[in-house]
Tab-separated table of C-alpha atoms and ligand atoms in Angstrom:
chain	number	residue	atom	x	y	z
A	28	MET	CA	0.067	0.140	-0.045
A	29	LYS	CA	1.205	3.284	-1.017
A	30	PRO	CA	1.524	5.465	2.347
A	31	ASN	CA	-1.437	8.147	2.522
A	32	TYR	CA	-0.101	11.386	3.867
A	33	LYS	CA	-2.405	14.252	4.393
A	34	ASP	CA	-1.133	17.561	5.799
A	35	GLY	CA	2.178	15.713	6.757
A	36	GLU	CA	0.432	13.012	8.818
A	37	LEU	CA	0.434	9.574	7.980
A	38	MET	CA	-3.317	8.498	7.684
A	39	MET	CA	-5.480	5.428	7.733
A	40	GLU	CA	-9.057	6.145	6.751
A	41	GLY	CA	-9.851	9.461	8.457
A	42	VAL	CA	-7.542	8.896	11.609
A	43	LYS	CA	-3.974	9.947	12.120
A	44	LEU	CA	-1.846	7.057	12.893
A	45	SER	CA	0.201	9.286	15.230
A	46	THR	CA	-2.840	9.694	17.446
A	47	VAL	CA	-3.238	5.984	17.649
A	48	ALA	CA	0.337	5.468	18.408
A	49	SER	CA	0.216	8.099	21.245
A	50	VAL	CA	-3.434	6.930	22.715
A	51	ILE	CA	-2.515	2.909	22.449
A	52	GLY	CA	1.507	3.132	22.796
A	53	THR	CA	3.497	1.226	20.609
A	54	PRO	CA	3.996	-1.471	19.007
A	55	VAL	CA	0.547	-1.806	17.755
A	56	TYR	CA	-1.096	-3.215	14.471
A	57	CYS	CA	-3.914	-0.894	12.909
A	58	TYR	CA	-6.381	-2.347	10.158
A	59	SER	CA	-8.623	-0.156	7.958
A	60	ARG	CA	-12.256	-1.621	7.955
A	61	GLY	CA	-12.749	-0.157	4.659
A	62	SER	CA	-9.873	-1.873	2.937
A	63	ILE	CA	-10.711	-5.102	4.104
A	64	GLU	CA	-14.208	-4.581	2.840
A	65	ALA	CA	-13.072	-3.054	-0.460
A	66	ALA	CA	-10.845	-6.319	-0.908
A	67	TYR	CA	-13.616	-8.670	-0.407
A	68	ARG	CA	-15.928	-6.637	-2.677
A	69	GLY	CA	-13.016	-7.152	-5.034
A	70	TYR	CA	-13.230	-10.950	-5.103
A	71	GLU	CA	-16.924	-10.890	-4.787
A	72	ASN	CA	-17.185	-8.865	-8.229
A	73	ALA	CA	-14.764	-10.991	-9.834
A	74	PHE	CA	-15.978	-14.378	-8.602
A	75	VAL	CA	-19.768	-14.249	-8.033
A	76	PRO	CA	-20.549	-13.596	-11.623
A	77	LEU	CA	-19.449	-16.996	-12.472
A	78	ALA	CA	-22.254	-18.313	-10.296
A	79	ASN	CA	-22.288	-20.471	-7.362
A	80	THR	CA	-18.936	-19.276	-5.642
A	81	LEU	CA	-18.024	-19.417	-2.099
A	82	ILE	CA	-15.593	-17.100	-1.000
A	83	CYS	CA	-13.800	-18.739	2.202
A	84	TYR	CA	-11.561	-16.186	3.899
A	85	ALA	CA	-8.453	-18.109	5.011
A	86	VAL	CA	-8.698	-17.080	8.543
A	87	LYS	CA	-5.080	-17.922	9.399
A	88	ALA	CA	-4.013	-14.503	7.699
A	89	ASN	CA	-5.748	-12.649	10.750
A	90	THR	CA	-7.808	-14.415	13.200
A	91	ASN	CA	-8.885	-11.374	15.161
A	92	GLN	CA	-13.055	-11.446	15.785
A	93	ALA	CA	-13.365	-7.858	14.569
A	94	VAL	CA	-11.459	-8.894	11.124
A	95	ILE	CA	-13.328	-12.151	10.799
A	96	GLY	CA	-16.735	-10.415	11.783
A	97	THR	CA	-16.336	-7.725	9.170
A	98	LEU	CA	-16.033	-10.403	6.418
A	99	ALA	CA	-18.490	-12.670	7.787
A	100	ALA	CA	-20.886	-9.622	7.874
A	101	LEU	CA	-20.541	-9.397	3.924
A	102	GLY	CA	-21.293	-13.307	3.366
A	103	ALA	CA	-17.846	-14.782	3.705
A	104	GLY	CA	-17.262	-18.132	4.382
A	105	ALA	CA	-14.023	-19.305	6.163
A	106	ASP	CA	-11.133	-21.787	5.605
A	107	VAL	CA	-9.954	-22.846	8.915
A	108	VAL	CA	-7.016	-25.263	9.865
A	109	SER	CA	-7.582	-26.042	13.335
A	110	GLU	CA	-10.376	-26.281	16.025
A	111	GLY	CA	-9.008	-23.050	17.058
A	112	GLU	CA	-9.464	-21.349	13.962
A	113	LEU	CA	-12.992	-23.088	13.554
A	114	ARG	CA	-14.056	-21.917	16.853
A	115	ARG	CA	-12.901	-18.214	15.889
A	116	ALA	CA	-14.777	-18.339	12.715
A	117	LEU	CA	-18.050	-19.777	14.165
A	118	LYS	CA	-17.903	-17.056	17.226
A	119	ALA	CA	-17.372	-14.309	14.736
A	120	GLY	CA	-20.524	-15.077	13.113
A	121	VAL	CA	-19.388	-17.245	9.986
A	122	GLN	CA	-21.945	-19.867	9.039
A	123	ALA	CA	-20.990	-23.451	9.575
A	124	SER	CA	-22.493	-24.201	6.128
A	125	LYS	CA	-19.755	-21.648	4.557
A	126	ILE	CA	-16.743	-23.466	6.277
A	127	VAL	CA	-14.129	-25.472	4.748
A	128	TYR	CA	-11.491	-27.241	7.050
A	129	SER	CA	-8.115	-27.727	5.606
A	130	GLY	CA	-4.768	-28.954	7.171
A	131	VAL	CA	-2.504	-32.274	7.143
A	132	ALA	CA	-3.299	-33.034	11.095
A	133	LYS	CA	-6.522	-33.100	12.035
A	134	LYS	CA	-7.071	-34.744	15.212
A	135	HIS	CA	-10.104	-36.958	16.234
A	136	GLY	CA	-11.263	-34.373	18.783
A	137	GLU	CA	-10.787	-31.636	16.137
A	138	MET	CA	-13.126	-33.916	13.613
A	139	GLU	CA	-15.629	-34.597	15.921
A	140	PHE	CA	-15.904	-30.741	16.855
A	141	ALA	CA	-16.162	-29.954	13.251
A	142	LEU	CA	-18.520	-32.618	12.528
A	143	LYS	CA	-20.863	-31.693	15.326
A	144	ALA	CA	-20.674	-27.942	14.107
A	145	GLY	CA	-22.101	-29.201	10.659
A	146	ILE	CA	-19.457	-27.518	8.551
A	147	TYR	CA	-19.642	-27.628	4.769
A	148	GLN	CA	-16.546	-29.522	3.901
A	149	PHE	CA	-13.395	-31.508	5.007
A	150	ASN	CA	-10.508	-30.927	2.838
A	151	VAL	CA	-8.801	-34.270	3.516
A	152	GLU	CA	-5.122	-34.332	2.718
A	153	SER	CA	-4.034	-38.057	3.085
A	154	GLU	CA	-5.364	-41.414	3.296
A	155	PRO	CA	-4.809	-42.150	7.137
A	156	GLU	CA	-6.876	-38.812	7.658
A	157	LEU	CA	-9.486	-40.194	5.411
A	158	LEU	CA	-9.704	-43.366	7.224
A	159	ALA	CA	-9.828	-41.588	10.525
A	160	LEU	CA	-12.423	-39.141	9.536
A	161	SER	CA	-14.761	-42.176	8.475
A	162	LYS	CA	-14.192	-43.742	11.898
A	163	VAL	CA	-15.063	-40.627	14.033
A	164	ALA	CA	-18.159	-39.578	11.651
A	165	ASP	CA	-19.306	-43.254	11.691
A	166	ARG	CA	-19.081	-43.394	15.534
A	167	LEU	CA	-21.093	-40.184	15.718
A	168	GLY	CA	-23.868	-41.238	13.428
A	169	LEU	CA	-22.904	-38.324	11.164
A	170	THR	CA	-21.704	-37.684	7.713
A	171	ALA	CA	-18.647	-35.822	6.697
A	172	SER	CA	-18.967	-34.118	3.263
A	173	ILE	CA	-15.298	-34.265	1.940
A	174	ALA	CA	-13.130	-33.024	-0.729
A	175	LEU	CA	-9.643	-34.509	-1.330
A	176	ARG	CA	-7.007	-32.018	-1.522
A	177	VAL	CA	-4.932	-33.085	-4.396
A	178	ASN	CA	-0.998	-32.169	-4.767
A	179	PRO	CA	-0.814	-31.126	-8.566
A	180	ASP	CA	3.045	-31.118	-8.186
A	181	VAL	CA	3.368	-27.457	-9.847
A	182	ASP	CA	6.033	-25.025	-8.768
A	183	ALA	CA	4.226	-21.869	-7.520
A	184	LYS	CA	7.524	-19.857	-7.747
A	185	THR	CA	7.144	-18.317	-4.518
A	186	HIS	CA	9.353	-18.571	-1.196
A	187	ASP	CA	10.225	-22.226	-0.509
A	188	LYS	CA	8.505	-22.058	2.962
A	189	ILE	CA	5.276	-21.160	1.576
A	190	ALA	CA	5.212	-23.507	-1.752
A	191	THR	CA	2.456	-26.022	-0.841
A	192	GLY	CA	1.680	-27.621	-4.263
A	193	LYS	CA	4.882	-29.535	-5.044
A	194	SER	CA	5.319	-33.339	-4.794
A	195	GLU	CA	8.149	-32.593	-2.051
A	196	ASN	CA	5.764	-30.693	0.063
A	197	LYS	CA	3.596	-32.464	2.860
A	198	PHE	CA	0.196	-31.242	1.525
A	199	GLY	CA	-2.396	-32.994	-0.624
A	200	ILE	CA	-2.766	-36.597	-1.845
A	201	PRO	CA	-0.057	-37.616	-4.277
A	202	TRP	CA	-1.014	-37.104	-7.790
A	203	ARG	CA	-0.907	-40.815	-8.781
A	204	ARG	CA	-2.694	-41.893	-5.851
A	205	VAL	CA	-5.758	-39.403	-6.139
A	206	ARG	CA	-8.349	-41.915	-8.448
A	207	ALA	CA	-7.457	-44.758	-5.795
A	208	VAL	CA	-8.159	-42.410	-3.014
A	209	TYR	CA	-11.539	-41.364	-4.411
A	210	ARG	CA	-12.476	-44.950	-4.787
A	211	LEU	CA	-11.734	-45.825	-1.007
A	212	ALA	CA	-13.730	-42.441	0.137
A	213	GLY	CA	-16.523	-43.784	-2.219
A	214	SER	CA	-16.567	-46.872	0.067
A	215	LEU	CA	-16.217	-45.721	3.186
A	216	PRO	CA	-18.934	-45.279	5.975
A	217	GLY	CA	-19.599	-41.772	7.131
A	218	ILE	CA	-18.023	-40.232	4.223
A	219	ARG	CA	-19.800	-38.426	1.450
A	220	VAL	CA	-17.487	-37.389	-1.483
A	221	GLN	CA	-18.286	-33.818	-2.550
A	222	GLY	CA	-15.455	-32.013	-4.117
A	223	ILE	CA	-11.908	-31.785	-4.959
A	224	ALA	CA	-9.620	-29.211	-3.540
A	225	MET	CA	-5.933	-27.808	-4.251
A	226	HIS	CA	-3.770	-25.075	-2.970
A	227	ILE	CA	-0.324	-24.442	-4.561
A	228	GLY	CA	1.181	-21.701	-2.457
A	229	SER	CA	1.044	-18.228	-1.149
A	230	GLN	CA	2.046	-14.733	-2.439
A	231	LEU	CA	2.085	-15.793	-6.071
A	232	LEU	CA	2.845	-12.930	-8.280
A	233	SER	CA	2.049	-14.616	-11.721
A	234	LEU	CA	-0.688	-16.582	-13.293
A	235	GLU	CA	1.161	-19.214	-14.908
A	236	PRO	CA	1.400	-21.661	-11.994
A	237	TYR	CA	-2.194	-21.313	-11.710
A	238	ARG	CA	-2.815	-22.018	-15.340
A	239	ALA	CA	-0.708	-25.194	-14.936
A	240	ALA	CA	-2.463	-26.237	-11.863
A	241	TYR	CA	-5.956	-25.703	-13.095
A	242	GLY	CA	-5.019	-27.584	-16.217
A	243	ARG	CA	-3.895	-30.573	-14.636
A	244	LEU	CA	-7.035	-30.414	-12.168
A	245	ALA	CA	-9.086	-30.294	-15.031
A	246	GLU	CA	-7.476	-33.475	-16.434
A	247	MET	CA	-7.893	-35.091	-13.130
A	248	ILE	CA	-11.540	-34.110	-12.989
A	249	ASP	CA	-12.202	-35.534	-16.226
A	250	ALA	CA	-10.590	-39.071	-15.167
A	251	LEU	CA	-12.589	-38.769	-11.885
A	252	VAL	CA	-15.767	-38.198	-13.972
A	253	SER	CA	-15.034	-41.208	-16.008
A	254	ASP	CA	-14.494	-43.264	-12.964
A	255	GLY	CA	-18.169	-42.253	-11.887
A	256	VAL	CA	-17.278	-39.754	-9.335
A	257	GLN	CA	-19.738	-36.911	-8.708
A	258	LEU	CA	-17.907	-33.685	-7.948
A	259	ASP	CA	-20.076	-30.821	-6.620
A	260	SER	CA	-17.478	-28.519	-5.553
A	261	ILE	CA	-14.073	-27.400	-6.904
A	262	ASP	CA	-11.886	-25.532	-4.230
A	263	ILE	CA	-9.229	-23.543	-6.084
A	264	GLY	CA	-7.188	-22.437	-2.769
A	265	GLY	CA	-5.689	-19.095	-2.064
A	266	GLY	CA	-2.485	-17.465	-2.808
A	267	LEU	CA	-2.759	-14.349	-4.797
A	268	GLY	CA	0.155	-12.307	-3.827
A	269	ILE	CA	0.158	-8.462	-2.844
A	270	ARG	CA	2.559	-5.795	-3.768
A	271	TYR	CA	5.018	-5.255	-1.084
A	272	GLU	CA	7.636	-3.686	-2.786
A	273	ASP	CA	7.531	-0.973	-5.629
A	274	ASP	CA	9.743	-3.001	-7.929
A	275	GLN	CA	8.161	-6.229	-7.619
A	276	PRO	CA	5.765	-7.545	-10.514
A	277	VAL	CA	2.346	-6.227	-10.360
A	278	PRO	CA	0.260	-9.166	-8.774
A	279	PRO	CA	-2.594	-10.523	-10.660
A	280	GLU	CA	-6.063	-8.965	-9.911
A	281	PRO	CA	-8.691	-11.423	-8.611
A	282	ALA	CA	-10.808	-10.876	-11.807
A	283	GLU	CA	-7.904	-12.465	-13.953
A	284	LEU	CA	-7.782	-15.195	-11.540
A	285	ALA	CA	-11.307	-15.605	-12.001
A	286	ALA	CA	-11.255	-15.442	-15.795
A	287	MET	CA	-8.544	-18.440	-15.624
A	288	ALA	CA	-10.511	-20.424	-13.309
A	289	HIS	CA	-13.770	-19.900	-15.667
A	290	GLU	CA	-11.733	-20.858	-18.569
A	291	CYS	CA	-9.771	-24.097	-17.333
A	292	LEU	CA	-12.472	-25.343	-14.930
A	293	GLY	CA	-15.861	-23.496	-15.734
A	294	HIS	CA	-17.272	-26.124	-17.937
A	295	PHE	CA	-17.607	-28.744	-14.917
A	296	GLY	CA	-20.328	-26.628	-13.025
A	297	GLY	CA	-20.769	-26.958	-9.651
A	298	ARG	CA	-19.661	-24.715	-6.629
A	299	LEU	CA	-16.166	-22.993	-7.136
A	300	ILE	CA	-14.591	-22.134	-3.787
A	301	ILE	CA	-11.703	-19.784	-3.357
A	302	GLU	CA	-9.747	-19.237	-0.106
A	303	PRO	CA	-8.126	-15.862	-0.072
A	304	GLY	CA	-6.069	-14.681	3.130
A	305	ARG	CA	-3.212	-12.287	2.270
A	306	SER	CA	-4.931	-10.455	-0.715
A	307	LEU	CA	-8.021	-9.556	1.684
A	308	LEU	CA	-5.819	-8.353	4.671
A	309	GLY	CA	-2.193	-7.582	3.995
A	310	ALA	CA	-2.458	-4.153	2.524
A	311	ALA	CA	-5.113	-3.337	5.105
A	312	GLY	CA	-2.843	-3.296	8.044
A	313	VAL	CA	0.312	-1.570	9.305
A	314	LEU	CA	2.173	-1.815	12.600
A	315	LEU	CA	3.316	1.125	14.209
A	316	SER	CA	6.543	1.423	16.350
A	317	GLU	CA	8.618	3.948	17.831
A	318	VAL	CA	12.374	4.415	17.466
A	319	ILE	CA	14.235	4.022	20.716
A	320	TYR	CA	17.642	4.647	19.646
A	321	VAL	CA	19.634	5.624	16.605
A	322	LYS	CA	22.988	3.909	16.778
A	323	SER	CA	25.963	4.434	14.650
A	324	GLY	CA	27.881	1.027	14.183
A	325	GLU	CA	31.263	0.528	12.789
A	326	SER	CA	30.082	0.119	9.161
A	327	ARG	CA	26.270	1.139	9.317
A	328	ASP	CA	23.699	3.127	11.294
A	329	PHE	CA	20.881	1.192	13.106
A	330	ILE	CA	17.296	2.609	13.749
A	331	ILE	CA	16.470	0.464	16.944
A	332	VAL	CA	12.621	0.393	17.161
A	333	ASP	CA	10.329	-1.094	19.801
A	334	ALA	CA	8.630	-3.600	17.684
A	335	ALA	CA	10.619	-6.963	17.081
A	336	MET	CA	10.488	-10.106	15.294
A	337	ASN	CA	8.058	-11.494	17.962
A	338	ASP	CA	5.462	-8.909	16.660
A	339	LEU	CA	6.081	-9.284	12.952
A	340	ILE	CA	8.366	-12.428	11.983
A	341	ARG	CA	7.970	-12.256	8.141
A	342	PRO	CA	11.365	-10.428	7.552
A	343	ALA	CA	13.370	-13.051	9.889
A	344	MET	CA	11.354	-16.033	8.717
A	345	TYR	CA	10.799	-15.381	5.031
A	346	ASP	CA	13.210	-12.389	4.239
A	347	ALA	CA	10.139	-10.587	3.403
A	348	TYR	CA	10.129	-6.927	2.473
A	349	HIS	CA	7.976	-4.357	4.235
A	350	GLY	CA	8.089	-0.741	3.634
A	351	VAL	CA	8.831	1.305	6.697
A	352	THR	CA	7.456	4.949	6.302
A	353	PRO	CA	7.534	7.761	9.253
A	354	LEU	CA	4.213	8.950	10.660
A	355	GLN	CA	5.129	12.321	10.072
A	356	ALA	CA	5.794	12.715	6.280
A	357	PRO	CA	9.574	12.528	5.644
A	358	SER	CA	11.621	15.550	5.084
A	359	GLY	CA	15.529	15.922	4.524
A	360	PRO	CA	18.065	13.813	2.673
A	361	ALA	CA	17.981	10.067	2.658
A	362	ARG	CA	20.459	7.730	4.417
A	363	ASN	CA	20.493	4.248	4.729
A	364	TYR	CA	19.845	2.094	7.903
A	365	ASP	CA	19.371	-1.328	8.922
A	366	ILE	CA	16.016	-1.328	10.934
A	367	VAL	CA	16.356	-3.699	13.958
A	368	GLY	CA	14.274	-4.577	17.058
A	369	PRO	CA	15.002	-5.328	20.828
A	370	VAL	CA	15.147	-9.074	20.656
A	371	CYS	CA	18.682	-10.592	21.203
A	372	GLU	CA	18.988	-12.255	17.893
A	373	SER	CA	20.871	-10.724	14.838
A	374	GLY	CA	17.742	-12.115	12.921
A	375	ASP	CA	15.647	-9.539	14.717
A	376	THR	CA	16.297	-7.163	11.563
A	377	PHE	CA	13.341	-5.756	9.553
A	378	ALA	CA	15.452	-4.149	6.751
A	379	LYS	CA	18.847	-3.987	5.748
A	380	ALA	CA	20.537	-0.596	4.268
A	381	ARG	CA	16.930	0.910	3.633
A	382	ALA	CA	17.055	4.407	2.499
A	383	MET	CA	15.145	6.706	5.092
A	384	SER	CA	15.270	10.171	5.578
A	385	GLU	CA	16.847	11.133	8.882
A	386	VAL	CA	15.104	9.882	11.965
A	387	LYS	CA	15.601	10.275	15.807
A	388	ALA	CA	14.711	8.614	18.937
A	389	GLY	CA	10.911	9.244	19.514
A	390	ASP	CA	9.994	9.343	16.086
A	391	ARG	CA	7.413	6.772	14.895
A	392	VAL	CA	7.169	4.562	11.863
A	393	ALA	CA	4.743	2.255	10.321
A	394	PHE	CA	5.704	-1.123	9.019
A	395	MET	CA	3.485	-1.290	5.784
A	396	ASP	CA	1.244	-4.115	4.561
A	397	THR	CA	1.366	-6.188	7.554
A	398	GLY	CA	-2.374	-6.885	8.073
A	399	ALA	CA	-2.004	-10.640	7.162
A	400	TYR	CA	0.411	-13.015	8.867
A	401	GLY	CA	1.577	-10.288	11.242
A	402	ALA	CA	-0.241	-10.421	14.528
A	403	VAL	CA	-1.362	-13.995	14.000
A	404	MET	CA	2.354	-15.032	13.935
A	405	ALA	CA	3.221	-12.648	17.036
A	406	GLY	CA	4.466	-14.240	20.212
A	407	THR	CA	6.003	-13.162	23.410
A	408	TYR	CA	9.681	-14.037	23.048
A	409	ASN	CA	12.074	-12.310	25.022
A	410	SER	CA	9.131	-11.830	27.549
A	411	ARG	CA	7.759	-9.068	25.437
A	412	LEU	CA	4.009	-8.374	25.773
A	413	LEU	CA	1.871	-9.569	23.110
A	414	VAL	CA	1.288	-6.639	20.467
A	415	PRO	CA	-2.226	-4.957	20.624
A	416	GLU	CA	-4.370	-4.650	17.591
A	417	VAL	CA	-6.663	-1.502	16.604
A	418	MET	CA	-9.282	-1.441	14.042
A	419	ILE	CA	-10.130	1.993	12.019
A	420	ALA	CA	-13.460	2.812	10.474
A	421	GLY	CA	-13.794	6.202	9.071
A	422	ALA	CA	-12.947	8.823	11.795
A	423	HIS	CA	-13.119	6.244	14.711
A	424	PHE	CA	-10.751	3.796	16.178
A	425	GLY	CA	-11.259	1.104	18.637
A	426	ILE	CA	-9.183	-1.647	20.391
A	427	ILE	CA	-9.802	-5.099	19.063
A	428	ARG	CA	-7.297	-6.803	21.177
A	429	PRO	CA	-5.403	-5.155	24.066
A	430	ARG	CA	-1.940	-5.171	24.793
A	431	GLY	CA	-1.010	-8.391	26.785
A	432	THR	CA	-0.330	-7.773	30.488
A	433	TYR	CA	2.921	-8.942	32.632
A	434	GLU	CA	0.073	-11.038	34.317
A	435	ASP	CA	-0.963	-12.738	31.160
A	436	LEU	CA	2.723	-13.054	30.695
A	437	ILE	CA	3.848	-14.947	33.844
A	438	GLY	CA	0.678	-15.625	35.573
A	439	LEU	CA	0.195	-19.053	33.812
A	440	ASP	CA	3.307	-20.416	34.969
A	441	SER	CA	3.647	-22.324	38.199
A	442	SER	CA	6.690	-22.294	40.468
A	443	TRP	CA	7.717	-26.043	41.299
A	444	ASP	CA	6.743	-25.343	45.016
A	445	GLU	CA	3.315	-24.152	43.804
A	446	VAL	CA	2.479	-26.721	41.310
A	447	PRO	CA	-1.167	-27.655	41.901
A	448	SER	CA	-1.027	-31.301	41.310
A	449	VAL	CA	2.177	-33.006	41.075
A	450	LYS	CA	1.817	-36.550	39.945
A	451	GLU	CA	4.206	-39.362	41.180
A	452	VAL	CA	4.984	-41.781	38.610
A	453	ARG	CA	6.426	-44.930	40.063
A	454	GLU	CA	8.830	-46.713	37.441
A	455	ALA	CA	7.938	-50.525	37.161
B	507	LLP	N1	-5.865	-22.133	1.705
B	507	LLP	C1	-4.880	-22.851	2.117
B	507	LLP	C2	-5.192	-24.270	2.169
B	507	LLP	C3	-3.750	-22.208	2.646
B	507	LLP	O1	-2.703	-23.285	3.190
B	507	LLP	C4	-3.538	-21.170	2.707
B	507	LLP	C5	-2.174	-20.396	3.117
B	507	LLP	C6	-4.503	-20.096	1.904
B	507	LLP	C7	-5.652	-20.891	1.939
B	507	LLP	C8	-4.280	-18.686	2.030
B	507	LLP	O2	-3.354	-18.215	1.202
B	507	LLP	P1	-3.235	-16.576	0.853
B	507	LLP	O3	-4.339	-16.248	0.001
B	507	LLP	O4	-2.996	-15.829	2.081
B	507	LLP	O5	-1.883	-16.605	0.139
B	507	LLP	N2	2.850	-17.032	7.046
B	507	LLP	C9	3.185	-16.884	5.476
B	507	LLP	C10	2.059	-17.313	4.518
B	507	LLP	C11	1.573	-18.860	4.826
B	507	LLP	C12	0.391	-19.183	3.773
B	507	LLP	C13	-0.086	-20.562	4.082
B	507	LLP	N3	-1.249	-20.922	3.564
B	507	LLP	C14	3.561	-15.566	5.331
B	507	LLP	O6	3.506	-14.733	5.909
B	507	LLP	O7	3.803	-15.085	4.148
């Protein structure tokens, strides 16, 4: 997202971000409700004309109740990967009939919870999972509607850690096993075969991997139809990238993805499911932080801010780029800085040799495009308090998650002397 300055102040909708930083303190995440809604409408306008489309927000990108609730109010379904995410989606108002449950390691208890909730679809990723689901559903006297998530062995040309559609990745049913596993699924109690699913990776900046994957998927569907399998839903996953950096390629628009899905898969009819995460939330959020010190090192200058890798792990984990911009419009000549946090690891670096106009202690900055995979991946490493979240709508802002407290941080631990129930185990 391009920084939006008005009268020298960085704005989000009608709110000066410096006001949020002053009132709430830093670090703090801020999300624009209007941007989230606009991004969702972008998908709706692109996909809904294809008829019978379900947009399932991949809640892993940002699980705050206010965020999920904003999308649920617009009619979004949800893609969840754990009982925790399923509970969050239901609590935020997503209808169970619009929820798909993905993930390679669903446990029996999680399956039971989802079956009782009456979700729309389990995306099953392996034969052992299929057998387990059949067992759980049969025991409960319920039926699990399933899609098999297939692995098309396509290179999504994204960061290795977020590519999911290659044969060496842990995801999906291996291509050569797919027809046999559908046969197995058709024979199991408690299982109703409903669809097919795929997700090849995240932060895709080109349509080509989708073209390859959808083409393979179409061939597989043809084969399954000739095997007599009836497929009512095709889940094409999420993954459209966003523009983090000016010199990166412009990512495809939802409309281009929709056109390609229509071209490759439209003739099968049935329900099309799409699971966007990053492209709904990424550009809608910023992380505000204060400069604690500016330090001149031997060979470089450091801006040390009060946000750290525990608040935003993407640079450390994926070498990800995030724009950094001051809350007061930059002035003066630019210099190169390394922008780092307080955590005691050299990996706690947000940017290297980044050109910024001169900053001083007490100035505040925004890390741009951090609405997706920011707060959700935060932790408390180095005993830092869990970062708070704020939502902005028009001229209003509200705290949607307060900053953690030292009581939260320490209070769940017990010293050995205070352990409530020490169990003695006598070895035989
Ligand atoms: N559906 C499935 C089955 C997924 O595994 C994912 C993301 C999505 C949908 C949503 O993909 P999106 O539209 O957000 O690209 N933490 C990483 C991203 C991990 C994505 C994992 N799967 C990051 O910060 O880049």
